[in-house]
Amino acid sequence: MSTGNVVDATPTPLETPISGGNNDTTQGGNNGASDQQHPGTTSGEQGSGNRRSLSPESGQSRVRTLGNAPVSIAALAACNKPIEDFRASNISKATALSRIYTTLTDALPADPTGVEEAFARYIVILENHEHHLSEAECRSNRQRSKSPVEEQFDEEELSRPTKRAKPDESQYPWVVSDFIHSVTLSPSLTASLNLLKLYSVDPKGTKRSLINSPTCPEFPDSEWTNILAGRAVNLDTVLTGYYSTSNNDERIESIGDLDIKFGTVAPTKIVSSAGEWTIAWNRASRATSMAFPHRAGELADYAEYIIALFAATDILFHDRVILFDKAVRRRVGSRRDLELTHFDKFADLRTAHMDSIGAAVVQRLPISKVPSTSRKKQEACNRWNEGLCLLDGSQCRRLHVCNKCSKGGHKGPECPSSQ
């Protein structure tokens, strides 16, 4: 061991060897003063010293002094050189690994663990490069092997709008209030809400599964859509389907967000009596119970309520009960916190559609007006007074009398009062 004076050199932190092509990059601070030795200083002392692993991802750690810092930098550069040659296809992978391993063992002869760690990471670097080359070659081969039809299909796929990202529902402003309000919902409303959310994920698939079920009752196709969406059923359509002898050929085609209906037939029968309402409601109730089994009791109680209204109302005013029923079911179908048996929530609708002072009732009452013909009959026909009217007195809309004294038997120019 040398007995000369040795200057304590602080090692300079080195950059990772693979840094986008700059092989000799350093983050050095003081390369000059800290690595200088006085004459006579030996560089191979085996006593105490710090060492580092020359791995591609090594950070700032203390290293063993190998003479001076440029020697370590040269070792890193020597490891990077085979990698760059391999990327440029100048040497094989085996040759590159052999050169890297030789460089590492020469740089760290006393640290086999560090050599193995660094060598393993260099292997990963080379394998990643091979993987990228393989992917690029596969894409190129697929592109060359595509037929004109496939290329056209790919162009159409690219021209289509990309699938919209699913929004974060937790950011909706009503989510918090819905969570609080859900505590107050009845078990039936909670079950209905859960089923509606399930059906709305794939409405067409849900409807297809339902109508292909062996237990599915006969029901108009359009009204199945309303039931699965939680909307009110059109009892006129249900009654029409009950008496119809032809198929409902309604067809819906979707173009983007636009739905176009073909073959839609307007209801030919209108519910106008208690008997017709009962026929239509029984069918609608059975279909609704198919999609929402827990609502069977609610539907039965509501039917009793409406039938009691029919019984308590004169038959001449049953149309008002039918309109009240439509208004109730429309309100329940547009909300998710109401049941058909929440009768106290429909007091305003009952007043509007059934009471004599209701706004809807007053609007339907005929307004007595004086016929325009009777008003015009009180006016003298000026054309007759001028000798120009060719109509008989019974056919003319105006009176064939004097337009001055309003008396018959003479015309205006012959009126005695003007002479």
XYZ file of C-alpha atoms in Angstrom, residues 365-371:
7
model
C -117.174 23.700 -21.859
C -118.725 25.091 -25.069
C -118.934 28.885 -25.104
C -122.311 30.153 -26.313
C -121.836 32.696 -29.039
C -124.298 34.609 -31.134
C -124.072 33.134 -34.608
